[in-house]
Coordinates of C-alpha atoms in Angstrom, one line a residue:
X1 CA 38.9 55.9 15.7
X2 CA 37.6 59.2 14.4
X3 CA 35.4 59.3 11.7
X4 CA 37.7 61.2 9.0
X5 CA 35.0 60.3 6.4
X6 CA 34.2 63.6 5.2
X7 CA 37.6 65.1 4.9
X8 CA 39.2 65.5 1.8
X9 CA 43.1 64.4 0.9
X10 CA 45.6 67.4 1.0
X11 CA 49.4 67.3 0.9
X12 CA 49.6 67.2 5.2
X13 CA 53.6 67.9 6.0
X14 CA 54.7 67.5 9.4
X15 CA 58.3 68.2 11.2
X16 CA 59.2 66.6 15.1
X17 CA 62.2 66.7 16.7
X18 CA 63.7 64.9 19.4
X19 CA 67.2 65.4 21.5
X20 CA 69.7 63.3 23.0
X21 CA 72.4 64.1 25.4
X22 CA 75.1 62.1 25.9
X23 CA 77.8 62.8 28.5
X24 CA 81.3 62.9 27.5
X25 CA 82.9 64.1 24.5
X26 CA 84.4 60.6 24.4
X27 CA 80.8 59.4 22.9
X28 CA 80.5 61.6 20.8
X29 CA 84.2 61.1 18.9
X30 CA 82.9 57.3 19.0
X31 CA 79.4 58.2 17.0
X32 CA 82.0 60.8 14.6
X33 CA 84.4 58.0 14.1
X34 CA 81.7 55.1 13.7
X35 CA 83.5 52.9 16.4
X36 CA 80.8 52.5 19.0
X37 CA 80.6 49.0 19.4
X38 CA 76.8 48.1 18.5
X39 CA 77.7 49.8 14.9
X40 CA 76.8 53.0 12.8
X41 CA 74.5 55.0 15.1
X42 CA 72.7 57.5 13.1
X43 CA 72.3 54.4 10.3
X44 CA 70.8 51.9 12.3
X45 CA 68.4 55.2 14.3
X46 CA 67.2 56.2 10.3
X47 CA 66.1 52.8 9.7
X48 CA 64.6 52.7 13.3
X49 CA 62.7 56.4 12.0
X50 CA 61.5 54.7 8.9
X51 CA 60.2 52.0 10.7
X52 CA 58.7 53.6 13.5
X53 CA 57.1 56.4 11.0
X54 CA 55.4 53.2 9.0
X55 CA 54.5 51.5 12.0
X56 CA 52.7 54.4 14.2
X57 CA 49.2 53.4 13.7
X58 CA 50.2 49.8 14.5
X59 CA 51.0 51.2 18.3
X60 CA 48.9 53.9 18.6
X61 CA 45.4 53.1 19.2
X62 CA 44.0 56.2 17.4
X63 CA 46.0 57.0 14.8
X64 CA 44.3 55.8 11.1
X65 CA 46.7 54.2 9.0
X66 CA 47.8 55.9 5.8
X67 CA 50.3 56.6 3.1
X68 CA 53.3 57.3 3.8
X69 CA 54.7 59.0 1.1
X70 CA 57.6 61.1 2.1
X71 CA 60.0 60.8 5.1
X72 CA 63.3 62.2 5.7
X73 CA 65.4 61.6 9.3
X74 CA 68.4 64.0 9.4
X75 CA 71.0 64.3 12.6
X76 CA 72.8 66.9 14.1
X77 CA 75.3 67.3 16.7
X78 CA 75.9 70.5 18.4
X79 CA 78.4 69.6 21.4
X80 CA 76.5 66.9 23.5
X81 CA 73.6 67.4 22.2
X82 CA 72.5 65.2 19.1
X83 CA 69.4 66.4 17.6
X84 CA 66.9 64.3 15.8
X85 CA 64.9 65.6 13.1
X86 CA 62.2 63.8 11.1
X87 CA 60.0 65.5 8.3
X88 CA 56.9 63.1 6.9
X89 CA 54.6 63.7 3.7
X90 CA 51.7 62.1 3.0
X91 CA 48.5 62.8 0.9
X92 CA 45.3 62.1 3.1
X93 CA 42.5 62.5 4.8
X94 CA 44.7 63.4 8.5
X95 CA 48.0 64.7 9.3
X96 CA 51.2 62.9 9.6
X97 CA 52.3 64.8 13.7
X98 CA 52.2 61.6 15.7
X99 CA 54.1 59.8 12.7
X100 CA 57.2 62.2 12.8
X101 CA 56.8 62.5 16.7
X102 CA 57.1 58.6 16.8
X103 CA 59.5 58.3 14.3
X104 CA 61.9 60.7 16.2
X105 CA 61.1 59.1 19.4
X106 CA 62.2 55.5 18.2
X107 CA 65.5 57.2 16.8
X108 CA 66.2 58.4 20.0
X109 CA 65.8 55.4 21.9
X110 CA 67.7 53.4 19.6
X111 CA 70.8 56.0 20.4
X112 CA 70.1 55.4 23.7
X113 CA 70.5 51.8 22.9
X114 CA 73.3 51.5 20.9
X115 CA 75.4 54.2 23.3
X116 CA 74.5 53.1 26.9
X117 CA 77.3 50.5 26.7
X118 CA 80.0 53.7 26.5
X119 CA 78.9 55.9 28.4
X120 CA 76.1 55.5 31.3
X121 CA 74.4 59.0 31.5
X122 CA 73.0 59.5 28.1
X123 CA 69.4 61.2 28.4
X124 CA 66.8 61.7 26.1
X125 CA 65.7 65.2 26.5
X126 CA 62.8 65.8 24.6
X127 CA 60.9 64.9 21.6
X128 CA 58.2 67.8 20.1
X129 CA 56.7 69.0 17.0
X130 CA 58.4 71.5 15.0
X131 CA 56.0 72.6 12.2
X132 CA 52.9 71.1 10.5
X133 CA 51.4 72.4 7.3
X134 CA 47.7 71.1 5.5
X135 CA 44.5 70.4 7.1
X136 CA 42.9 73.0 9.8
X137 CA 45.9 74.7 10.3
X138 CA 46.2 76.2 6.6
X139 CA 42.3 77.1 6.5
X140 CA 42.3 79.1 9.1
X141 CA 43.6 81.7 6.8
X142 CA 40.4 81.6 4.8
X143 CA 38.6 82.6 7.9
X144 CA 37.1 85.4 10.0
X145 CA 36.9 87.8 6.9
X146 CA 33.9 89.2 8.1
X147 CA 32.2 87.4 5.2
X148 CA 28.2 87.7 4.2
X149 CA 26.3 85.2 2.4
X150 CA 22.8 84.6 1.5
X151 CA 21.5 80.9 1.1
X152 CA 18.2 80.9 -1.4
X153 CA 16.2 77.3 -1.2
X154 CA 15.1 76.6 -4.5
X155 CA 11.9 74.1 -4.2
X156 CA 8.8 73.9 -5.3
X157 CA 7.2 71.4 -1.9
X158 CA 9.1 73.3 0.3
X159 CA 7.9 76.7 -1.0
X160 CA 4.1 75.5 -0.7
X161 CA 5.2 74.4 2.9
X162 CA 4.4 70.6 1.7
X163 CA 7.9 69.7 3.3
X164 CA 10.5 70.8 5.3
X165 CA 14.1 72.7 4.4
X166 CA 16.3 70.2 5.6
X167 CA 19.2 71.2 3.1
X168 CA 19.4 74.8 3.2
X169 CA 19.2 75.6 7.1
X170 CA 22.0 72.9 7.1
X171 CA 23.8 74.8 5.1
X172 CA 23.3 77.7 7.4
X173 CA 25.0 76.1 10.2
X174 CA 27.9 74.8 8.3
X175 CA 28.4 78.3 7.5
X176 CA 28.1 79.8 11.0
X177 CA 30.6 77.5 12.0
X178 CA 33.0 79.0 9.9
X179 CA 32.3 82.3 11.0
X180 CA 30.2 83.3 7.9
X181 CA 27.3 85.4 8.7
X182 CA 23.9 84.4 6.7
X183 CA 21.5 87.5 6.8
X184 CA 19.8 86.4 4.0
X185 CA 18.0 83.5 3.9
X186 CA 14.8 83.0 1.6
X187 CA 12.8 80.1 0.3
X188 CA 11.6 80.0 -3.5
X189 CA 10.1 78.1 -6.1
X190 CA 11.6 76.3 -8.9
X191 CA 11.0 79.2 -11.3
X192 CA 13.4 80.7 -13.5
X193 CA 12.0 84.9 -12.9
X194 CA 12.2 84.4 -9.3
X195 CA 15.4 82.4 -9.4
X196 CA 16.9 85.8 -11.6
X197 CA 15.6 88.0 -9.4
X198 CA 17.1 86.4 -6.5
X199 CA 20.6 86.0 -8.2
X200 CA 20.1 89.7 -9.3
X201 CA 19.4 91.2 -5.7
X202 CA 22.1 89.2 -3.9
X203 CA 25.4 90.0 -6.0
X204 CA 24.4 93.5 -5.9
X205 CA 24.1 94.6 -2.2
X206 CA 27.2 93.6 -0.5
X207 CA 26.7 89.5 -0.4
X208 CA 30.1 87.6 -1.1
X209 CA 29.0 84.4 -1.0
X210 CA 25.6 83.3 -2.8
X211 CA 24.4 79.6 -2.6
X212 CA 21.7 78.0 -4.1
X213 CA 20.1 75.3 -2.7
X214 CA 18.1 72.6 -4.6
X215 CA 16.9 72.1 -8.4
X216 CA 20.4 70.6 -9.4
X217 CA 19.4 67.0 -10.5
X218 CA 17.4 66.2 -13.9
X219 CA 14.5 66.1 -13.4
X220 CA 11.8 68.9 -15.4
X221 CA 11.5 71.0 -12.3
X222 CA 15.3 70.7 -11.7
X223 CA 16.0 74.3 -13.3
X224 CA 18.6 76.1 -11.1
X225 CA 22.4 75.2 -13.2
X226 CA 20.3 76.9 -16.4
X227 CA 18.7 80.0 -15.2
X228 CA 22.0 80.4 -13.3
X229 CA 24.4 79.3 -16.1
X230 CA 24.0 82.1 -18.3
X231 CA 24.3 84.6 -15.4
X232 CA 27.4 84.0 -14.6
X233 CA 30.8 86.5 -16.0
X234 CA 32.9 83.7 -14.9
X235 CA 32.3 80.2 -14.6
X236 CA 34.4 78.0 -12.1
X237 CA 34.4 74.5 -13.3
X238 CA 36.6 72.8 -10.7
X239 CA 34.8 74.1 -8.2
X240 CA 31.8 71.6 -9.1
X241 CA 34.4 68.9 -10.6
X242 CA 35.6 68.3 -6.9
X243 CA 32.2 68.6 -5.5
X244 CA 31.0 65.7 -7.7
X245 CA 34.2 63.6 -6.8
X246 CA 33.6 63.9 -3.4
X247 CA 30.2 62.8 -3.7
X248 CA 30.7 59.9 -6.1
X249 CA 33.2 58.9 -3.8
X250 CA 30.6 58.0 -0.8
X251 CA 27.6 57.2 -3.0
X252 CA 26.9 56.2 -6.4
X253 CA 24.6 59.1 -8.0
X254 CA 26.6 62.2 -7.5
X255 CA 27.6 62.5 -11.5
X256 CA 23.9 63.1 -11.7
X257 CA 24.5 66.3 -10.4
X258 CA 24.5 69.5 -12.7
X259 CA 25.8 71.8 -10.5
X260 CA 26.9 75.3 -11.3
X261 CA 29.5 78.1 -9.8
X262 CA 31.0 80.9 -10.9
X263 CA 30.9 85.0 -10.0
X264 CA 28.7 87.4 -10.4
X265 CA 30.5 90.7 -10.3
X266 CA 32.5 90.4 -6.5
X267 CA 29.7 87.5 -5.2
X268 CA 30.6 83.8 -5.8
X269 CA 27.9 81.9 -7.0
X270 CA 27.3 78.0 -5.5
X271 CA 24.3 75.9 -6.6
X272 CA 24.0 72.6 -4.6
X273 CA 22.1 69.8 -4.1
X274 CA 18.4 70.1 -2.2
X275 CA 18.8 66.9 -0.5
X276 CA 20.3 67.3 3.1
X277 CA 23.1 64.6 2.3
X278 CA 24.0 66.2 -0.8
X279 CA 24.3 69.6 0.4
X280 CA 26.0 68.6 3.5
X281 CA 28.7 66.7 1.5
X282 CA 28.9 69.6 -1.1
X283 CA 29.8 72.0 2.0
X284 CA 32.6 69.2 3.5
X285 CA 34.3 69.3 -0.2
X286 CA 34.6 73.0 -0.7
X287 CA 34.5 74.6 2.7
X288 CA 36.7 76.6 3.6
X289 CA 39.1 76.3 1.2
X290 CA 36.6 77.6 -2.0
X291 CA 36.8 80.7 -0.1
X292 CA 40.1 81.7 -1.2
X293 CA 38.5 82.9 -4.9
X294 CA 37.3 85.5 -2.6
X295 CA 40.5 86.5 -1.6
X296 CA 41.7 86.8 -5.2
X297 CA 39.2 88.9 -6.2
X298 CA 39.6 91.1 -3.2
X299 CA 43.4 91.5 -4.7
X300 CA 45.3 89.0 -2.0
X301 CA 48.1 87.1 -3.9
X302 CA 47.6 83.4 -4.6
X303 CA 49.1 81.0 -2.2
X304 CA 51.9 78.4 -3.1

């Protein structure tokens, strides 16, 4: 299956629908009326739903298994058509689409089942996806903002070129791939003047976004979080909180971490990790949906 490993859980919401046409009004008086033979048609399809919502990762090779926390089957008959409609939650890693879709597919057939033995012709029209909220589809509102960061390596080895900057041009890319340019990228040492002067220059010429890479752990040199602490007009502490969930989640020494953000006038400030795995997983837990402070600040409403 995928690897979903470096997602995050959000509320994932996801609406199919499927049709069945039957072919005499005769059938559907008998589904009205509860007398087809085989018994209550739309009770026996929502527990057919339910089952085949719970069971989708059982028959599909592909789909993880997950919680199902939410699921809802409703009917509706307009004429000869009978419309299916199934609506799952869940709170995960991956959306719930095939689950509805499947659920709404096993309702139809068991109509199909329970009706053939009145009337002959009944067809199963369609089954599709209505809506899906969470996941990629609600952070692509986060981007193409024509949005500018700069990314300033904060390292003593890699400064005196004794080692390579793994971390920071990682978090370069990550970036790009979200459509955020990076025109400024520099490498300094672990020193607090240069790390103010750095902070200084980049939340005054344009930059929106501002990370920090390296000098986040506890060590004497570590001295990023405390010349940028003070700097800060407003300091974000979720923003770090999740961060250090999402790394204590996949390896044991995240809480070390003293990570910092906050603004800077307009500029949001990030300080991560210098190793390559910790910056890497600090851009997986925020990106792209840290990006919304900016579109506070800019004056955009707050979404629900």
């Amino acid at each position: 299956m995928v690897n979903i490993t470096h997602k995050s859980n959000t509320l994932r919401k996801a609406i199919a629908e499927a049709t069945v046409l039957v072919s005499k009004q005769e059938t559907i008086e008998a589904i009205e009326q509860r007398k087809v033979p085989k018994g209550d048609v739309f009770s026996f399809a929502k527990v057919a739903a339910l089952f085949g919502v719970k069971k989708t990762s059982e028959l599909i090779p592909d789909c993880h298994p997950l919680p199902v926390e939410f699921t809802d089957v409703r009917f509706n008959i307009t004429d000869l058509k009978i419309t299916i409609e199934v609506e799952v939650h869940t709170i995960y890693k991956t959306g719930v689409e095939v689950e509805a879709m499947h659920g709404a597919s096993i309702a139809a057939l068991t109509l199909y089942d329970m009706l053939k033995p009145i009337d002959k012709n009944v067809v199963i029209q369609q089954i599709q996806l209505k809506s899906k909220t969470g996941g990629k589809t609600d952070k692509k509102s986060y981007l193409n903002k024509g949005l500018q960061a700069a990314v300033i390596v904060c390292s003593d080895t890699v400064s005196a070129n004794k080692a390579e900057d793994k971390a920071g041009i990682a978090v370069i890319e990550a970036l790009k791939k979200l459509d955020i340019q990076v025109p400024v990228y520099k490498v300094i040492p672990d020193d607090s003047s240069a790390i103010e002067k750095q902070v200084s220059a980049n939340t005054q010429d344009g930059i929106q976004l501002l990370i920090m890479v390296g000098g986040t752990g506890v060590s004497l040199r570590d001295i990023t979080p405390d010349t940028v602490k003070p700097l800060l007009d407003r300091e974000l502490d979720g923003i770090m909180e999740t961060a250090r969930r999402y790394g204590q989640e996949r390896m044991p020494y995240a809480m070390l971490s003293r990570s910092v953000a906050g603004l800077i006038n307009q500029t949001l400030v990030l300080t991560f990790p210098g190793s390559l795995s910790g910056a890497t997983e600090y851009m997986d837990a925020l990106f792209p949906q840290v990006l919304h402070v900016l579109e506070v600040i800019a004056g955009d409403r707050h979404g629900l």
